[in-house]
């Protein structure tokens, strides 16, 4: 009898061991395949069982969560959705996440271990903490001024604080309401189909994901290269530049929209945007020096994150001298995002140094504890302080005496550069109207804001040398909004 009991006990132990082995096999070795199985809805249900954290602008939440009472319980909501869409992106139960909703998803969804007060006890979806909040650097007044200034036109605005790299405005139009994509029903699918089929591409973030020929605004970079290389030593000396200028090794003649560019000084050429002068300066500086200067400003950098990815701005110096001349006036293969051109203006405003731009000031736990903070940003030396001072002088001249008068702000020091970029087959497209600028208030020790504006469908006349009539007023409104705001502590 005892022998049968021992056998039964051994069999029970064997069954228990088999059960434990099978459980371990399922829970440890097979868990990834089950977790990633499209038929497994448990991770998705867990993801939406709690409210998502907030994205804050100027201390106010511009996002929220709505209890639908359905299996995927909480759905994302947005305040002023079209205004902040280039910043927040969307968080969709059907189409995933973009921009800050994607880059900061771990904090917002509460899956980041640092969001929980006691991470070791936060394992598993049942113990998942509420989402943390993301505090942005955006100035709500500047954002609104940029959005209203663009109106219904296609274009973008980027504004940064020159000394810190804080992004103060990031606007792209036409925009869309991210709330239309939040759920997973038929209305969301219809909105997605409409937005993706729209030829104006409202889902495209033109401020950071679209590159344009920067046109004459790139002459800031070319002027810096010429001054740093010693090709120009006196702002008022003649540059010995013919008008028209025959591109080296070709029969193509480059001309100017305005008068007085023949042998013009750098000051006059900068004020009135003489193509011939700057094309020749680019050739005189040389391909390598032009490329090095452009890259110090941030061109050809494919690794910029703010925290989401920014399309690289490009300067190609590998072509022949004729093409180098065109690249040096912001045409040919030279391409830039509005954020990149805002950083060009910021480098001048900040005395030749430029910090890495950033959009997130800090992330915080639901209780208010800081998870991470931006802190001080590394500085990149773009040019010498003397060169920056001379460029500030030139940019101020553009506003006071040149093509950028529409950007002037009473009582403030404003520097700017206008630009009209040709594009399309045979330059047949409507020129892009550009303006880059910076402003310093009467009581400020240094410039407070640098701005870049591009308008794709500007109604600018060909006779206009630059985008001063279309883009400059938008930049002025953004700069005024920032100067009215007390400086950040």
mmCIF file of C-alpha atoms in Angstrom, residues 118-401:
data_model
loop_
_atom_site.group_PDB
_atom_site.id
_atom_site.type_symbol
_atom_site.label_atom_id
_atom_site.label_comp_id
_atom_site.label_asym_id
_atom_site.label_seq_id
_atom_site.Cartn_x
_atom_site.Cartn_y
_atom_site.Cartn_z
ATOM 1 C CA UNK A 118 8.644 52.898 -7.110
ATOM 2 C CA UNK A 119 9.567 51.380 -10.472
ATOM 3 C CA UNK A 120 10.260 47.943 -9.020
ATOM 4 C CA UNK A 121 6.605 47.598 -8.039
ATOM 5 C CA UNK A 122 5.245 48.934 -11.298
ATOM 6 C CA UNK A 123 5.569 45.723 -13.307
ATOM 7 C CA UNK A 124 2.615 44.605 -15.380
ATOM 8 C CA UNK A 125 -0.239 46.506 -16.955
ATOM 9 C CA UNK A 126 -2.406 46.332 -13.813
ATOM 10 C CA UNK A 127 0.209 48.300 -11.869
ATOM 11 C CA UNK A 128 0.953 50.783 -14.656
ATOM 12 C CA UNK A 129 1.083 54.326 -13.254
ATOM 13 C CA UNK A 130 -0.822 57.221 -14.739
ATOM 14 C CA UNK A 131 0.993 58.987 -17.539
ATOM 15 C CA UNK A 132 3.456 61.780 -16.842
ATOM 16 C CA UNK A 133 3.311 65.272 -18.325
ATOM 17 C CA UNK A 134 5.530 66.921 -20.944
ATOM 18 C CA UNK A 135 6.255 70.635 -20.480
ATOM 19 C CA UNK A 136 7.189 72.316 -23.757
ATOM 20 C CA UNK A 137 9.257 75.425 -24.486
ATOM 21 C CA UNK A 138 6.575 76.906 -26.752
ATOM 22 C CA UNK A 139 5.500 80.505 -26.162
ATOM 23 C CA UNK A 140 1.699 80.498 -26.715
ATOM 24 C CA UNK A 141 1.666 84.138 -27.868
ATOM 25 C CA UNK A 142 4.378 83.537 -30.460
ATOM 26 C CA UNK A 143 2.671 80.338 -31.644
ATOM 27 C CA UNK A 144 -0.639 82.138 -32.105
ATOM 28 C CA UNK A 145 0.986 85.101 -33.888
ATOM 29 C CA UNK A 146 2.719 82.755 -36.336
ATOM 30 C CA UNK A 147 -0.433 80.728 -37.000
ATOM 31 C CA UNK A 148 -2.636 83.769 -37.520
ATOM 32 C CA UNK A 149 0.025 85.461 -39.645
ATOM 33 C CA UNK A 150 0.208 82.553 -42.079
ATOM 34 C CA UNK A 151 -3.572 82.354 -42.236
ATOM 35 C CA UNK A 152 -4.755 80.082 -45.004
ATOM 36 C CA UNK A 153 -1.463 80.148 -46.916
ATOM 37 C CA UNK A 154 0.909 77.211 -47.169
ATOM 38 C CA UNK A 155 4.041 77.832 -45.148
ATOM 39 C CA UNK A 156 5.826 77.476 -41.842
ATOM 40 C CA UNK A 157 7.346 79.448 -38.992
ATOM 41 C CA UNK A 158 10.055 78.472 -36.516
ATOM 42 C CA UNK A 159 11.187 80.698 -33.654
ATOM 43 C CA UNK A 160 13.943 80.013 -31.122
ATOM 44 C CA UNK A 161 15.612 81.713 -28.180
ATOM 45 C CA UNK A 162 19.141 82.429 -29.461
ATOM 46 C CA UNK A 163 21.077 81.959 -26.216
ATOM 47 C CA UNK A 164 19.425 78.711 -25.102
ATOM 48 C CA UNK A 165 17.993 76.984 -28.177
ATOM 49 C CA UNK A 166 14.484 76.859 -26.681
ATOM 50 C CA UNK A 167 11.951 76.546 -29.501
ATOM 51 C CA UNK A 168 9.350 79.269 -28.973
ATOM 52 C CA UNK A 169 7.107 78.621 -31.980
ATOM 53 C CA UNK A 170 6.690 75.797 -34.476
ATOM 54 C CA UNK A 171 3.851 76.315 -36.939
ATOM 55 C CA UNK A 172 2.927 74.631 -40.206
ATOM 56 C CA UNK A 173 -0.055 75.470 -42.410
ATOM 57 C CA UNK A 174 -2.419 74.221 -43.621
ATOM 58 C CA UNK A 175 -2.913 72.266 -40.427
ATOM 59 C CA UNK A 176 -5.415 69.718 -39.121
ATOM 60 C CA UNK A 177 -7.147 68.758 -35.879
ATOM 61 C CA UNK A 178 -5.390 65.728 -34.302
ATOM 62 C CA UNK A 179 -8.626 64.882 -32.449
ATOM 63 C CA UNK A 180 -10.079 63.663 -35.760
ATOM 64 C CA UNK A 181 -7.592 60.764 -35.654
ATOM 65 C CA UNK A 182 -7.794 59.874 -31.949
ATOM 66 C CA UNK A 183 -10.273 56.973 -31.963
ATOM 67 C CA UNK A 184 -10.602 53.858 -34.097
ATOM 68 C CA UNK A 185 -14.059 54.091 -35.669
ATOM 69 C CA UNK A 186 -15.244 54.741 -39.226
ATOM 70 C CA UNK A 187 -15.032 58.529 -38.746
ATOM 71 C CA UNK A 188 -11.318 58.231 -37.964
ATOM 72 C CA UNK A 189 -10.707 56.138 -41.076
ATOM 73 C CA UNK A 190 -12.598 58.690 -43.180
ATOM 74 C CA UNK A 191 -10.589 61.572 -41.691
ATOM 75 C CA UNK A 192 -7.332 59.728 -42.372
ATOM 76 C CA UNK A 193 -8.299 59.078 -45.991
ATOM 77 C CA UNK A 194 -9.244 62.740 -46.480
ATOM 78 C CA UNK A 195 -6.073 64.123 -44.854
ATOM 79 C CA UNK A 196 -3.654 61.789 -46.648
ATOM 80 C CA UNK A 197 -5.288 62.481 -50.015
ATOM 81 C CA UNK A 198 -5.252 66.272 -49.586
ATOM 82 C CA UNK A 199 -2.760 67.757 -52.104
ATOM 83 C CA UNK A 200 -1.892 70.522 -49.600
ATOM 84 C CA UNK A 201 -0.524 67.842 -47.202
ATOM 85 C CA UNK A 202 -1.880 69.106 -43.870
ATOM 86 C CA UNK A 203 -0.170 66.198 -42.059
ATOM 87 C CA UNK A 204 3.257 67.409 -43.237
ATOM 88 C CA UNK A 205 5.148 69.375 -40.594
ATOM 89 C CA UNK A 206 6.714 71.968 -42.871
ATOM 90 C CA UNK A 207 8.657 73.609 -40.033
ATOM 91 C CA UNK A 208 10.907 70.582 -39.458
ATOM 92 C CA UNK A 209 10.164 67.950 -42.123
ATOM 93 C CA UNK A 210 10.113 70.007 -45.321
ATOM 94 C CA UNK A 211 13.231 71.507 -46.881
ATOM 95 C CA UNK A 212 13.129 74.442 -49.253
ATOM 96 C CA UNK A 213 15.667 76.364 -51.308
ATOM 97 C CA UNK A 214 16.408 79.167 -48.826
ATOM 98 C CA UNK A 215 17.149 81.713 -51.532
ATOM 99 C CA UNK A 216 18.717 84.966 -50.425
ATOM 100 C CA UNK A 217 18.372 84.158 -46.713
ATOM 101 C CA UNK A 218 21.334 81.814 -47.250
ATOM 102 C CA UNK A 219 23.454 84.890 -47.997
ATOM 103 C CA UNK A 220 23.863 85.193 -44.213
ATOM 104 C CA UNK A 221 25.914 81.974 -44.379
ATOM 105 C CA UNK A 222 27.850 83.099 -47.470
ATOM 106 C CA UNK A 223 28.629 86.464 -45.871
ATOM 107 C CA UNK A 224 29.895 84.687 -42.741
ATOM 108 C CA UNK A 225 32.124 82.444 -44.866
ATOM 109 C CA UNK A 226 33.541 85.428 -46.787
ATOM 110 C CA UNK A 227 34.279 87.367 -43.592
ATOM 111 C CA UNK A 228 35.788 84.355 -41.801
ATOM 112 C CA UNK A 229 37.986 83.495 -44.801
ATOM 113 C CA UNK A 230 39.182 87.089 -45.176
ATOM 114 C CA UNK A 231 37.773 87.362 -48.695
ATOM 115 C CA UNK A 232 35.950 90.471 -47.433
ATOM 116 C CA UNK A 233 37.596 92.643 -44.783
ATOM 117 C CA UNK A 234 35.722 95.930 -45.167
ATOM 118 C CA UNK A 235 31.923 95.966 -45.315
ATOM 119 C CA UNK A 236 31.978 99.127 -47.399
ATOM 120 C CA UNK A 237 34.767 98.243 -49.847
ATOM 121 C CA UNK A 238 33.952 97.417 -53.466
ATOM 122 C CA UNK A 239 33.754 93.686 -54.168
ATOM 123 C CA UNK A 240 34.683 93.892 -57.875
ATOM 124 C CA UNK A 241 31.651 91.873 -58.892
ATOM 125 C CA UNK A 242 30.391 92.234 -62.470
ATOM 126 C CA UNK A 243 26.711 92.603 -63.295
ATOM 127 C CA UNK A 244 25.704 90.359 -64.956
ATOM 128 C CA UNK A 245 28.031 87.660 -63.607
ATOM 129 C CA UNK A 246 28.960 84.812 -65.943
ATOM 130 C CA UNK A 247 28.972 81.577 -63.967
ATOM 131 C CA UNK A 248 32.460 79.993 -64.108
ATOM 132 C CA UNK A 249 32.917 77.472 -66.900
ATOM 133 C CA UNK A 250 29.524 78.198 -68.448
ATOM 134 C CA UNK A 251 27.748 80.653 -70.700
ATOM 135 C CA UNK A 252 24.992 81.315 -68.159
ATOM 136 C CA UNK A 253 24.763 84.894 -66.960
ATOM 137 C CA UNK A 254 23.423 85.614 -63.506
ATOM 138 C CA UNK A 255 21.543 88.893 -63.098
ATOM 139 C CA UNK A 256 19.933 90.851 -60.271
ATOM 140 C CA UNK A 257 16.378 91.953 -59.667
ATOM 141 C CA UNK A 258 17.535 95.346 -58.384
ATOM 142 C CA UNK A 259 19.917 98.085 -59.445
ATOM 143 C CA UNK A 260 23.296 99.170 -58.140
ATOM 144 C CA UNK A 261 24.849 95.707 -57.717
ATOM 145 C CA UNK A 262 27.823 96.135 -60.026
ATOM 146 C CA UNK A 263 30.982 96.067 -57.845
ATOM 147 C CA UNK A 264 28.728 96.694 -54.831
ATOM 148 C CA UNK A 265 30.096 96.581 -51.305
ATOM 149 C CA UNK A 266 29.067 93.732 -49.044
ATOM 150 C CA UNK A 267 26.864 96.139 -47.097
ATOM 151 C CA UNK A 268 24.954 97.279 -50.178
ATOM 152 C CA UNK A 269 24.790 93.759 -51.620
ATOM 153 C CA UNK A 270 23.404 92.390 -48.363
ATOM 154 C CA UNK A 271 20.825 95.162 -47.989
ATOM 155 C CA UNK A 272 19.562 94.807 -51.550
ATOM 156 C CA UNK A 273 20.257 91.080 -51.999
ATOM 157 C CA UNK A 274 22.613 91.245 -54.990
ATOM 158 C CA UNK A 275 22.847 87.728 -56.428
ATOM 159 C CA UNK A 276 25.927 88.489 -58.514
ATOM 160 C CA UNK A 277 27.993 89.638 -55.535
ATOM 161 C CA UNK A 278 27.198 86.629 -53.378
ATOM 162 C CA UNK A 279 27.560 84.089 -56.169
ATOM 163 C CA UNK A 280 31.070 85.420 -56.846
ATOM 164 C CA UNK A 281 31.859 85.494 -53.101
ATOM 165 C CA UNK A 282 30.924 81.805 -52.809
ATOM 166 C CA UNK A 283 33.284 80.945 -55.662
ATOM 167 C CA UNK A 284 36.062 83.102 -54.186
ATOM 168 C CA UNK A 285 35.682 81.477 -50.753
ATOM 169 C CA UNK A 286 35.863 78.020 -52.334
ATOM 170 C CA UNK A 287 33.867 74.818 -52.011
ATOM 171 C CA UNK A 288 35.545 73.419 -48.913
ATOM 172 C CA UNK A 289 35.374 76.630 -46.874
ATOM 173 C CA UNK A 290 31.741 77.188 -47.898
ATOM 174 C CA UNK A 291 30.862 73.642 -46.887
ATOM 175 C CA UNK A 292 32.673 73.925 -43.549
ATOM 176 C CA UNK A 293 30.871 77.168 -42.733
ATOM 177 C CA UNK A 294 27.471 75.767 -43.707
ATOM 178 C CA UNK A 295 28.039 72.684 -41.568
ATOM 179 C CA UNK A 296 29.005 74.806 -38.569
ATOM 180 C CA UNK A 297 25.615 76.477 -38.941
ATOM 181 C CA UNK A 298 23.985 73.014 -38.890
ATOM 182 C CA UNK A 299 23.660 72.022 -42.535
ATOM 183 C CA UNK A 300 24.233 68.350 -43.498
ATOM 184 C CA UNK A 301 23.369 67.205 -39.949
ATOM 185 C CA UNK A 302 21.147 64.124 -40.166
ATOM 186 C CA UNK A 303 21.138 63.480 -36.423
ATOM 187 C CA UNK A 304 19.167 66.447 -35.061
ATOM 188 C CA UNK A 305 16.361 65.526 -32.644
ATOM 189 C CA UNK A 306 14.215 68.059 -30.768
ATOM 190 C CA UNK A 307 13.261 65.317 -29.495
ATOM 191 C CA UNK A 308 11.590 64.120 -32.716
ATOM 192 C CA UNK A 309 13.540 63.828 -35.957
ATOM 193 C CA UNK A 310 14.273 66.918 -38.059
ATOM 194 C CA UNK A 311 14.907 66.595 -41.789
ATOM 195 C CA UNK A 312 18.539 67.455 -42.571
ATOM 196 C CA UNK A 313 19.229 70.738 -44.330
ATOM 197 C CA UNK A 314 21.797 70.323 -47.079
ATOM 198 C CA UNK A 315 24.607 72.244 -48.739
ATOM 199 C CA UNK A 316 26.299 70.430 -51.629
ATOM 200 C CA UNK A 317 29.816 71.630 -52.460
ATOM 201 C CA UNK A 318 30.839 68.651 -54.589
ATOM 202 C CA UNK A 319 29.611 70.183 -57.851
ATOM 203 C CA UNK A 320 31.489 72.498 -60.210
ATOM 204 C CA UNK A 321 32.171 76.201 -59.603
ATOM 205 C CA UNK A 322 29.100 77.339 -61.535
ATOM 206 C CA UNK A 323 26.876 75.244 -59.335
ATOM 207 C CA UNK A 324 28.805 76.398 -56.235
ATOM 208 C CA UNK A 325 27.918 79.969 -57.226
ATOM 209 C CA UNK A 326 24.218 79.053 -57.338
ATOM 210 C CA UNK A 327 24.428 77.099 -54.072
ATOM 211 C CA UNK A 328 25.961 80.160 -52.415
ATOM 212 C CA UNK A 329 22.832 82.204 -53.130
ATOM 213 C CA UNK A 330 20.546 79.504 -51.706
ATOM 214 C CA UNK A 331 19.623 77.840 -54.999
ATOM 215 C CA UNK A 332 20.750 74.693 -56.874
ATOM 216 C CA UNK A 333 20.959 71.855 -54.282
ATOM 217 C CA UNK A 334 20.926 74.045 -51.163
ATOM 218 C CA UNK A 335 17.909 73.092 -49.034
ATOM 219 C CA UNK A 336 16.852 74.137 -45.538
ATOM 220 C CA UNK A 337 14.056 73.662 -43.040
ATOM 221 C CA UNK A 338 12.555 76.766 -41.419
ATOM 222 C CA UNK A 339 14.006 75.555 -38.091
ATOM 223 C CA UNK A 340 17.481 75.469 -39.621
ATOM 224 C CA UNK A 341 17.149 79.014 -40.933
ATOM 225 C CA UNK A 342 15.923 80.189 -37.531
ATOM 226 C CA UNK A 343 19.128 78.728 -36.086
ATOM 227 C CA UNK A 344 21.156 80.640 -38.716
ATOM 228 C CA UNK A 345 19.612 83.881 -37.455
ATOM 229 C CA UNK A 346 20.124 82.722 -33.850
ATOM 230 C CA UNK A 347 23.849 82.153 -34.447
ATOM 231 C CA UNK A 348 24.238 85.751 -35.579
ATOM 232 C CA UNK A 349 22.138 87.068 -32.693
ATOM 233 C CA UNK A 350 24.016 85.027 -30.074
ATOM 234 C CA UNK A 351 27.472 86.287 -31.027
ATOM 235 C CA UNK A 352 28.584 83.376 -33.187
ATOM 236 C CA UNK A 353 27.610 80.490 -30.904
ATOM 237 C CA UNK A 354 24.481 78.433 -31.352
ATOM 238 C CA UNK A 355 23.012 75.852 -28.942
ATOM 239 C CA UNK A 356 21.181 72.713 -30.009
ATOM 240 C CA UNK A 357 17.458 73.542 -30.371
ATOM 241 C CA UNK A 358 15.011 71.727 -28.104
ATOM 242 C CA UNK A 359 11.245 71.564 -27.578
ATOM 243 C CA UNK A 360 10.827 69.857 -24.179
ATOM 244 C CA UNK A 361 11.650 71.857 -21.051
ATOM 245 C CA UNK A 362 11.037 68.939 -18.677
ATOM 246 C CA UNK A 363 8.948 65.827 -18.111
ATOM 247 C CA UNK A 364 7.192 65.298 -14.785
ATOM 248 C CA UNK A 365 5.480 62.501 -12.858
ATOM 249 C CA UNK A 366 1.741 62.681 -12.117
ATOM 250 C CA UNK A 367 2.584 63.986 -8.648
ATOM 251 C CA UNK A 368 4.783 66.748 -10.011
ATOM 252 C CA UNK A 369 8.244 65.247 -9.507
ATOM 253 C CA UNK A 370 10.682 65.928 -12.326
ATOM 254 C CA UNK A 371 11.586 62.913 -14.459
ATOM 255 C CA UNK A 372 14.001 64.764 -16.754
ATOM 256 C CA UNK A 373 14.934 68.372 -17.511
ATOM 257 C CA UNK A 374 16.550 69.992 -20.524
ATOM 258 C CA UNK A 375 19.343 71.695 -18.578
ATOM 259 C CA UNK A 376 22.074 73.609 -20.356
ATOM 260 C CA UNK A 377 22.687 72.728 -24.000
ATOM 261 C CA UNK A 378 26.071 72.292 -25.688
ATOM 262 C CA UNK A 379 27.165 75.286 -27.756
ATOM 263 C CA UNK A 380 28.585 75.068 -31.274
ATOM 264 C CA UNK A 381 31.002 77.793 -32.351
ATOM 265 C CA UNK A 382 29.756 78.865 -35.765
ATOM 266 C CA UNK A 383 31.933 81.962 -36.319
ATOM 267 C CA UNK A 384 34.054 84.425 -34.417
ATOM 268 C CA UNK A 385 32.377 87.121 -32.288
ATOM 269 C CA UNK A 386 33.743 89.844 -34.596
ATOM 270 C CA UNK A 387 32.137 88.212 -37.636
ATOM 271 C CA UNK A 388 28.829 87.840 -35.781
ATOM 272 C CA UNK A 389 28.939 91.517 -34.777
ATOM 273 C CA UNK A 390 29.420 92.572 -38.408
ATOM 274 C CA UNK A 391 26.588 90.324 -39.549
ATOM 275 C CA UNK A 392 24.318 91.801 -36.867
ATOM 276 C CA UNK A 393 25.178 95.207 -38.292
ATOM 277 C CA UNK A 394 24.344 94.059 -41.826
ATOM 278 C CA UNK A 395 21.045 92.477 -40.738
ATOM 279 C CA UNK A 396 20.041 95.647 -38.894
ATOM 280 C CA UNK A 397 20.783 97.631 -42.056
ATOM 281 C CA UNK A 398 18.374 95.389 -44.004
ATOM 282 C CA UNK A 399 15.554 96.393 -41.641
ATOM 283 C CA UNK A 400 16.416 100.082 -41.311
ATOM 284 C CA UNK A 401 17.577 100.838 -44.856
#
